[in-house]
Short mmCIF file of C-alpha atoms and ligand atoms in Angstrom, two decimals:
data_model
loop_
_atom_site.label_atom_id
_atom_site.label_comp_id
_atom_site.label_asym_id
_atom_site.label_seq_id
_atom_site.Cartn_x
_atom_site.Cartn_y
_atom_site.Cartn_z
CA MET A 104 18.02 -7.59 17.21
CA PRO A 105 14.54 -8.95 17.90
CA CYS A 106 11.66 -6.52 17.53
CA ALA A 107 10.63 -7.19 21.14
CA ALA A 108 13.72 -5.33 22.23
CA SER A 109 12.36 -2.11 20.87
CA THR A 110 9.23 -1.72 22.95
CA ARG A 111 10.49 1.53 24.31
CA TRP A 112 10.33 3.06 20.80
CA SER A 113 7.48 5.43 21.47
CA ARG A 114 5.06 6.83 18.98
CA ARG A 115 6.56 10.28 19.49
CA GLU A 116 10.06 9.01 18.78
CA LEU A 117 8.82 7.21 15.73
CA LEU A 118 7.12 10.29 14.37
CA CYS A 119 10.33 12.23 14.97
CA ALA A 120 12.24 9.50 13.19
CA ALA A 121 9.76 9.58 10.31
CA SER A 122 10.15 13.31 9.94
CA ALA A 123 13.92 12.96 10.22
CA ALA A 124 13.76 10.46 7.39
CA GLY A 125 11.78 13.06 5.51
CA ALA A 126 14.43 15.67 6.09
CA TRP A 127 17.20 13.13 5.35
CA GLY A 128 20.73 13.01 6.59
CA LEU A 129 19.75 12.56 10.21
CA SER A 130 20.14 9.65 12.59
CA GLY A 131 21.15 7.19 9.90
CA LEU A 132 17.54 6.83 8.84
CA ALA A 133 17.96 8.55 5.53
CA ARG A 134 18.65 6.80 2.30
CA GLY A 135 22.18 7.43 1.11
CA ALA A 136 24.89 7.99 3.72
CA GLY A 137 25.70 11.59 4.28
CA PHE A 138 22.85 12.85 2.21
CA ALA A 139 21.69 16.24 3.44
CA PHE A 140 18.34 17.72 2.49
CA THR A 141 18.90 20.87 0.47
CA GLY A 142 15.74 20.98 -1.58
CA GLU A 143 17.89 20.22 -4.59
CA PRO A 144 17.84 16.64 -5.90
CA GLN A 145 21.12 14.84 -5.30
CA GLN A 146 19.75 11.43 -6.29
CA PRO A 147 16.92 10.37 -8.57
CA ALA A 148 13.45 10.36 -7.04
CA LEU A 149 12.13 6.82 -6.60
CA ILE A 150 8.52 6.67 -7.74
CA ALA A 151 6.42 3.52 -7.13
CA MET A 152 2.94 2.68 -8.27
CA THR A 153 1.20 0.19 -6.04
CA LEU A 154 -2.22 -1.37 -6.61
CA ASP A 155 -3.89 -3.38 -3.87
CA LEU A 156 -5.94 -6.20 -5.33
CA GLU A 157 -9.09 -6.30 -3.21
CA MET A 158 -12.74 -5.38 -3.41
CA SER A 159 -13.69 -2.03 -1.84
CA ARG A 160 -16.77 -1.14 0.16
CA HIS A 161 -19.14 1.18 -1.80
CA TYR A 162 -17.83 0.07 -5.20
CA PRO A 163 -18.96 -0.36 -7.88
CA THR A 164 -22.11 1.20 -6.36
CA TRP A 165 -22.49 3.01 -3.06
CA ASP A 166 -24.93 0.49 -1.53
CA GLN A 167 -22.38 -2.31 -1.67
CA LEU A 168 -21.14 -3.49 1.72
CA HIS A 169 -20.98 -7.11 0.72
CA TRP A 170 -17.28 -6.96 -0.15
CA ASP A 171 -16.34 -6.41 3.46
CA TYR A 172 -16.90 -10.14 3.84
CA GLU A 173 -15.21 -11.22 0.64
CA LYS A 174 -12.40 -8.77 0.09
CA GLY A 175 -10.46 -11.23 -2.07
CA ASN A 176 -13.31 -12.39 -4.27
CA LEU A 177 -12.45 -9.94 -7.07
CA ASP A 178 -15.07 -9.15 -9.68
CA GLU A 179 -14.30 -9.21 -13.41
CA ALA A 180 -14.06 -5.42 -13.77
CA THR A 181 -11.40 -5.22 -11.04
CA ARG A 182 -9.37 -8.07 -12.52
CA GLN A 183 -9.51 -6.54 -15.99
CA TYR A 184 -8.51 -3.13 -14.72
CA ALA A 185 -5.50 -4.55 -12.87
CA LEU A 186 -4.35 -6.46 -15.93
CA ALA A 187 -4.86 -3.55 -18.29
CA ALA A 188 -2.86 -1.30 -15.93
CA ALA A 189 -0.07 -3.90 -15.79
CA ARG A 190 0.07 -4.10 -19.61
CA ARG A 191 -0.04 -0.32 -19.97
CA VAL A 192 2.80 0.42 -17.54
CA HIS A 193 4.92 -2.53 -18.88
CA LYS A 194 4.59 -1.11 -22.39
CA ARG A 195 6.15 2.14 -21.15
CA GLY A 196 9.03 0.25 -19.49
CA GLY A 197 7.70 0.68 -15.96
CA VAL A 198 6.54 -1.61 -13.15
CA ILE A 199 3.55 -1.77 -10.79
CA HIS A 200 3.90 -3.34 -7.34
CA PHE A 201 0.71 -5.31 -6.66
CA PHE A 202 -0.42 -6.63 -3.34
CA ALA A 203 -2.75 -9.64 -3.33
CA LEU A 204 -5.04 -11.36 -0.84
CA GLY A 205 -4.66 -15.11 -0.46
CA ARG A 206 -8.37 -15.62 -1.02
CA THR A 207 -8.06 -14.29 -4.56
CA LEU A 208 -5.98 -17.35 -5.38
CA GLU A 209 -8.95 -19.55 -4.62
CA GLN A 210 -10.68 -18.19 -7.76
CA GLU A 211 -11.05 -20.56 -10.70
CA ASN A 212 -9.35 -18.43 -13.30
CA ILE A 213 -6.14 -16.59 -12.34
CA ASP A 214 -4.74 -16.27 -15.90
CA TRP A 215 -4.82 -12.48 -15.47
CA LEU A 216 -2.53 -12.76 -12.41
CA ARG A 217 -0.23 -15.17 -14.24
CA GLU A 218 0.11 -12.57 -17.05
CA ILE A 219 0.88 -9.84 -14.51
CA VAL A 220 3.69 -12.02 -13.08
CA ALA A 221 4.96 -12.88 -16.61
CA LEU A 222 5.17 -9.15 -17.39
CA GLY A 223 7.60 -8.82 -14.49
CA HIS A 224 5.38 -7.02 -11.94
CA PRO A 225 6.05 -8.11 -8.31
CA ILE A 226 3.14 -9.28 -6.10
CA GLY A 227 3.29 -8.83 -2.35
CA ASN A 228 1.31 -10.26 0.55
CA HIS A 229 -1.77 -8.33 1.76
CA THR A 230 -2.96 -11.15 4.09
CA TYR A 231 -5.55 -13.83 3.21
CA ASP A 232 -8.71 -11.97 4.29
CA HIS A 233 -7.57 -8.35 4.67
CA VAL A 234 -7.19 -8.75 8.42
CA ASN A 235 -6.33 -6.00 10.90
CA VAL A 236 -2.85 -7.05 11.88
CA ALA A 237 -2.99 -4.98 15.11
CA ALA A 238 -6.28 -6.66 16.36
CA THR A 239 -6.11 -8.05 19.90
CA ARG A 240 -9.78 -9.10 20.04
CA SER A 241 -11.35 -11.70 17.78
CA GLU A 242 -14.17 -9.38 16.78
CA ASP A 243 -11.72 -6.78 15.48
CA ILE A 244 -9.85 -9.09 13.07
CA GLN A 245 -12.14 -8.90 10.04
CA PHE A 246 -15.82 -8.82 9.11
CA ARG A 247 -15.72 -12.36 7.73
CA PHE A 248 -14.89 -13.65 11.15
CA GLN A 249 -17.59 -11.57 12.84
CA ARG A 250 -20.22 -13.34 10.71
CA SER A 251 -18.47 -16.74 10.80
CA PRO A 252 -16.66 -16.88 14.16
CA TRP A 253 -16.32 -20.68 14.04
CA LEU A 254 -13.56 -20.22 11.41
CA ILE A 255 -11.24 -18.94 14.14
CA ALA A 256 -12.86 -20.41 17.26
CA GLY A 257 -10.46 -21.28 20.08
CA ARG A 258 -7.50 -19.42 18.66
CA GLU A 259 -5.77 -16.28 19.78
CA PRO A 260 -6.08 -13.28 17.45
CA ARG A 261 -2.26 -13.19 17.05
CA GLU A 262 -2.36 -16.80 15.85
CA VAL A 263 -5.15 -16.08 13.36
CA ILE A 264 -3.27 -13.09 11.97
CA ALA A 265 -0.02 -15.07 11.61
CA GLU A 266 -1.88 -17.82 9.78
CA ASN A 267 -3.57 -15.28 7.51
CA ILE A 268 -0.14 -14.06 6.42
CA ARG A 269 1.46 -17.47 6.19
CA LEU A 270 -1.34 -18.94 4.06
CA THR A 271 -1.01 -16.08 1.60
CA ASN A 272 2.66 -16.81 1.18
CA LEU A 273 1.77 -20.44 0.53
CA ALA A 274 -1.04 -19.49 -1.90
CA LEU A 275 1.27 -17.26 -3.96
CA LYS A 276 3.91 -19.99 -4.00
CA SER A 277 1.54 -22.82 -4.77
CA ARG A 278 -0.71 -21.17 -7.42
CA LEU A 279 1.66 -18.66 -9.00
CA GLY A 280 5.05 -20.15 -8.18
CA ILE A 281 6.35 -16.89 -6.68
CA GLU A 282 7.65 -15.69 -3.34
CA ALA A 283 5.62 -12.80 -1.83
CA ALA A 284 7.27 -9.51 -2.77
CA GLY A 285 7.05 -7.80 0.61
CA PHE A 286 4.12 -7.19 2.95
CA ARG A 287 1.53 -4.44 3.10
CA THR A 288 -0.81 -4.17 6.04
CA PRO A 289 -4.50 -3.91 5.29
CA GLY A 290 -5.42 -0.39 6.32
CA GLY A 291 -2.77 2.25 6.90
CA PHE A 292 -1.28 3.11 10.32
CA ARG A 293 -0.42 6.65 11.22
CA GLY A 294 3.20 6.38 12.31
CA GLY A 295 3.41 2.86 10.86
CA LEU A 296 3.99 -0.03 13.27
CA GLY A 297 6.00 2.05 15.73
CA GLU A 298 3.54 1.24 18.54
CA TYR A 299 3.23 -2.40 17.57
CA PRO A 300 6.51 -4.20 18.28
CA GLU A 301 4.66 -7.57 18.44
CA VAL A 302 3.23 -7.04 14.97
CA ARG A 303 6.65 -6.16 13.58
CA LYS A 304 8.04 -9.35 15.19
CA LEU A 305 5.25 -11.39 13.63
CA ILE A 306 5.91 -9.91 10.17
CA ARG A 307 9.63 -10.61 10.47
CA GLU A 308 8.89 -14.13 11.61
CA GLN A 309 6.93 -14.65 8.37
CA GLY A 310 10.14 -13.87 6.50
CA PHE A 311 9.73 -10.24 5.55
CA SER A 312 12.50 -7.66 5.64
CA TRP A 313 10.25 -4.71 4.83
CA VAL A 314 6.66 -3.65 5.36
CA SER A 315 4.39 -0.96 3.89
CA SER A 316 2.09 0.11 6.72
CA ASP A 317 2.52 3.81 7.39
CA TYR A 318 -0.06 6.16 5.86
CA PRO A 319 0.64 9.63 7.21
CA ALA A 320 -2.08 12.05 8.34
CA HIS A 321 -3.13 14.66 5.83
CA PRO A 322 -6.02 17.13 5.30
CA VAL A 323 -8.88 16.26 2.93
CA GLY A 324 -11.04 19.39 3.24
CA GLU A 325 -14.82 19.61 3.08
CA GLU A 326 -16.61 16.49 1.88
CA GLY A 327 -17.72 16.81 -1.74
CA GLN A 328 -16.25 20.31 -2.15
CA PRO A 329 -13.47 21.34 -4.61
CA VAL A 330 -10.07 21.00 -2.90
CA THR A 331 -8.50 24.21 -1.64
CA GLU A 332 -4.89 25.32 -2.01
CA GLU A 333 -4.50 24.92 1.76
CA VAL A 334 -5.47 21.25 1.55
CA PHE A 335 -3.12 20.64 -1.41
CA ALA A 336 -0.32 22.34 0.58
CA GLY A 337 -1.05 20.06 3.53
CA ILE A 338 -0.82 16.98 1.29
CA VAL A 339 2.51 18.12 -0.12
CA ALA A 340 3.79 18.76 3.41
CA ALA A 341 2.75 15.21 4.40
CA GLN A 342 5.11 13.73 1.78
CA ARG A 343 8.02 14.17 4.17
CA ALA A 344 6.39 11.82 6.66
CA ALA A 345 5.99 9.31 3.84
CA GLN A 346 9.73 8.76 3.33
CA PRO A 347 11.09 5.28 4.07
CA TYR A 348 12.78 4.51 7.37
CA VAL A 349 14.04 1.62 9.52
CA TYR A 350 12.49 0.44 12.76
CA PRO A 351 14.87 -0.34 15.62
CA CYS A 352 14.39 -4.09 14.92
CA GLY A 353 15.76 -3.61 11.43
CA LEU A 354 12.45 -3.97 9.60
CA VAL A 355 12.25 -1.36 6.83
CA GLU A 356 9.10 0.76 6.45
CA VAL A 357 8.07 1.96 3.00
CA PRO A 358 5.12 4.30 3.69
CA MET A 359 2.19 4.92 1.39
CA SER A 360 2.18 8.45 0.03
CA PRO A 361 -0.93 10.50 0.50
CA VAL A 362 -3.43 10.58 -1.06
CA SER A 363 -4.97 7.16 -1.65
CA ASP A 364 -7.90 6.81 -4.02
CA VAL A 365 -10.33 5.40 -1.44
CA THR A 366 -9.36 7.95 1.20
CA VAL A 367 -10.24 10.89 -0.95
CA MET A 368 -12.65 9.71 -3.64
CA ARG A 369 -14.65 7.34 -1.44
CA ALA A 370 -14.50 8.85 2.01
CA ALA A 371 -14.21 12.52 1.11
CA LYS A 372 -16.03 12.37 -2.23
CA TRP A 373 -13.38 14.25 -4.15
CA ARG A 374 -13.64 14.71 -7.92
CA ARG A 375 -11.14 12.94 -10.04
CA GLU A 376 -9.40 16.13 -11.20
CA ASP A 377 -8.57 16.96 -7.56
CA PHE A 378 -7.25 13.43 -6.94
CA LEU A 379 -5.02 13.77 -10.06
CA GLU A 380 -3.79 17.19 -8.93
CA ALA A 381 -2.88 15.81 -5.47
CA VAL A 382 -0.96 12.97 -7.13
CA ARG A 383 0.76 15.40 -9.49
CA ARG A 384 1.94 17.61 -6.66
CA GLY A 385 3.13 14.67 -4.60
CA VAL A 386 5.19 13.24 -7.47
CA ALA A 387 6.48 16.70 -8.28
CA TRP A 388 7.60 17.16 -4.71
CA ALA A 389 9.53 13.86 -4.79
CA ILE A 390 11.19 14.75 -8.11
CA GLN A 391 12.13 18.20 -6.82
CA THR A 392 13.69 16.84 -3.62
CA GLY A 393 15.05 13.47 -4.77
CA GLY A 394 12.57 11.78 -2.46
CA VAL A 395 10.26 8.80 -2.61
CA TYR A 396 6.61 8.68 -3.78
CA ASP A 397 4.60 5.50 -3.21
CA PHE A 398 1.30 5.81 -5.07
CA LEU A 399 -1.42 3.67 -3.47
CA ALA A 400 -4.66 2.80 -5.23
CA HIS A 401 -7.17 0.01 -5.72
CA PRO A 402 -8.38 -1.30 -9.14
CA SER A 403 -11.84 -1.88 -7.55
CA CYS A 404 -12.07 1.88 -6.98
CA LEU A 405 -10.20 3.16 -10.05
CA CYS A 406 -12.23 1.05 -12.47
CA VAL A 407 -15.17 3.24 -11.45
CA THR A 408 -13.47 6.59 -10.61
CA ASP A 409 -10.61 6.59 -13.20
CA PRO A 410 -11.67 4.13 -15.92
CA ASP A 411 -9.23 5.47 -18.53
CA PHE A 412 -6.11 5.16 -16.38
CA GLN A 413 -5.35 8.88 -16.07
CA ALA A 414 -3.64 8.50 -12.64
CA ILE A 415 -1.07 5.92 -13.72
CA ASP A 416 -0.56 7.64 -17.10
CA LEU A 417 0.06 10.95 -15.28
CA ILE A 418 2.72 9.33 -13.04
CA CYS A 419 4.45 7.72 -16.00
CA GLU A 420 4.45 11.04 -17.86
CA LEU A 421 5.85 12.99 -14.90
CA VAL A 422 8.67 10.47 -14.50
CA ASP A 423 9.38 10.47 -18.25
CA ARG A 424 9.58 14.22 -18.31
CA ALA A 425 11.92 14.26 -15.32
CA GLY A 426 14.51 12.20 -17.28
CA GLU A 427 17.46 11.34 -15.06
CA ARG A 428 15.87 12.92 -12.03
CA ALA A 429 13.30 10.16 -11.41
CA LYS A 430 12.69 6.51 -12.00
CA ILE A 431 9.82 4.08 -11.57
CA VAL A 432 10.74 1.30 -9.17
CA ASP A 433 9.10 -1.39 -7.07
CA LEU A 434 8.92 -1.19 -3.25
CA GLY A 435 11.76 -3.73 -2.80
CA THR A 436 14.09 -1.32 -4.56
CA ILE A 437 12.98 1.53 -2.23
CA ALA A 438 13.47 -0.69 0.81
CA LYS A 439 16.96 -1.59 -0.37
CA SER A 440 17.81 2.06 -0.95
CA VAL A 441 17.05 2.97 2.69
CA SER A 442 18.70 0.07 4.43
CA GLY A 443 21.15 -1.76 2.25
CA THR A 444 19.18 -4.96 2.97
CA PRO A 445 18.40 -7.46 0.17
CA ALA A 446 16.01 -6.08 -2.42
CA ALA A 447 13.81 -9.16 -2.22
CA GLY A 448 10.76 -8.67 -0.05
CA ARG A 449 11.48 -11.78 1.93
CA ALA A 450 14.58 -12.36 3.95
CA SER A 451 16.65 -15.29 2.88
ZN1 ZN B 68 -6.16 -3.29 1.45
#
């Protein structure tokens, strides 16, 4: 069924569907036929660690805005952090799902990415320039094109966005010899792409069977203040809205689980211990309920805020301790578990 047929899928319906997926066993959106939410795990929790390979505004120092224009021009500290994380998790028998920007593949030395691929970590498509896939005006696509509008002159935003995705597939294939392992939208969308049937159609036309676009709303508390129990409880409650589901067009959504590093440590100025506590509670919730947790972070932020890899070590430890009740997987495995579609990120 083409995505265009699902324009009547309203935001409200989608949110209901998302929460149904969180409660499992309803409307065929849950993973595992007949699974009913009891609060007791009836299947192992699926825990993913995802790292988006891009430069982040305000890192490594607060005055930096330059990277808005060169998201994919990774600095050495970011590359080294990503590689060290890949080695660390591989050593423990786990996997990290990376998402790369096409522009990164223009860099002279990509040996670090080649090693990440050789270690068995999948790399998905995050567009070429970190574009806003829902943009309908040229000026909303990305900062690079605001400063250099001639790069996209005379073309419709939809066309520019499609090319930004397509070129990244080609760059991954050409420079690394791999197919893109799924697609993640730059920026999270509350309720995913439920209100954007044209964007879902475009993503499917680029060959993807699943997308990671939904970042559910959650509280963050007072900027710069220690996080309260109420905020932590709100974050745990938001995990239900971060369970995978299927759009009417068949595209599978694998949401990002709150909280992301940049959302709380950059925007809300959280301390690392609070970030780690939020991650710990989110993973614990997934293990307790047999749910999904999709950790989202950025090496460009973590190399400053978590230089000794405590977040990914914590997740590995929690999964190890859970034994049979949890496993570390990539997002393709999560997408397959919800839909029965091929595990590969790209449709055949
Ligand atoms: Zn991003």
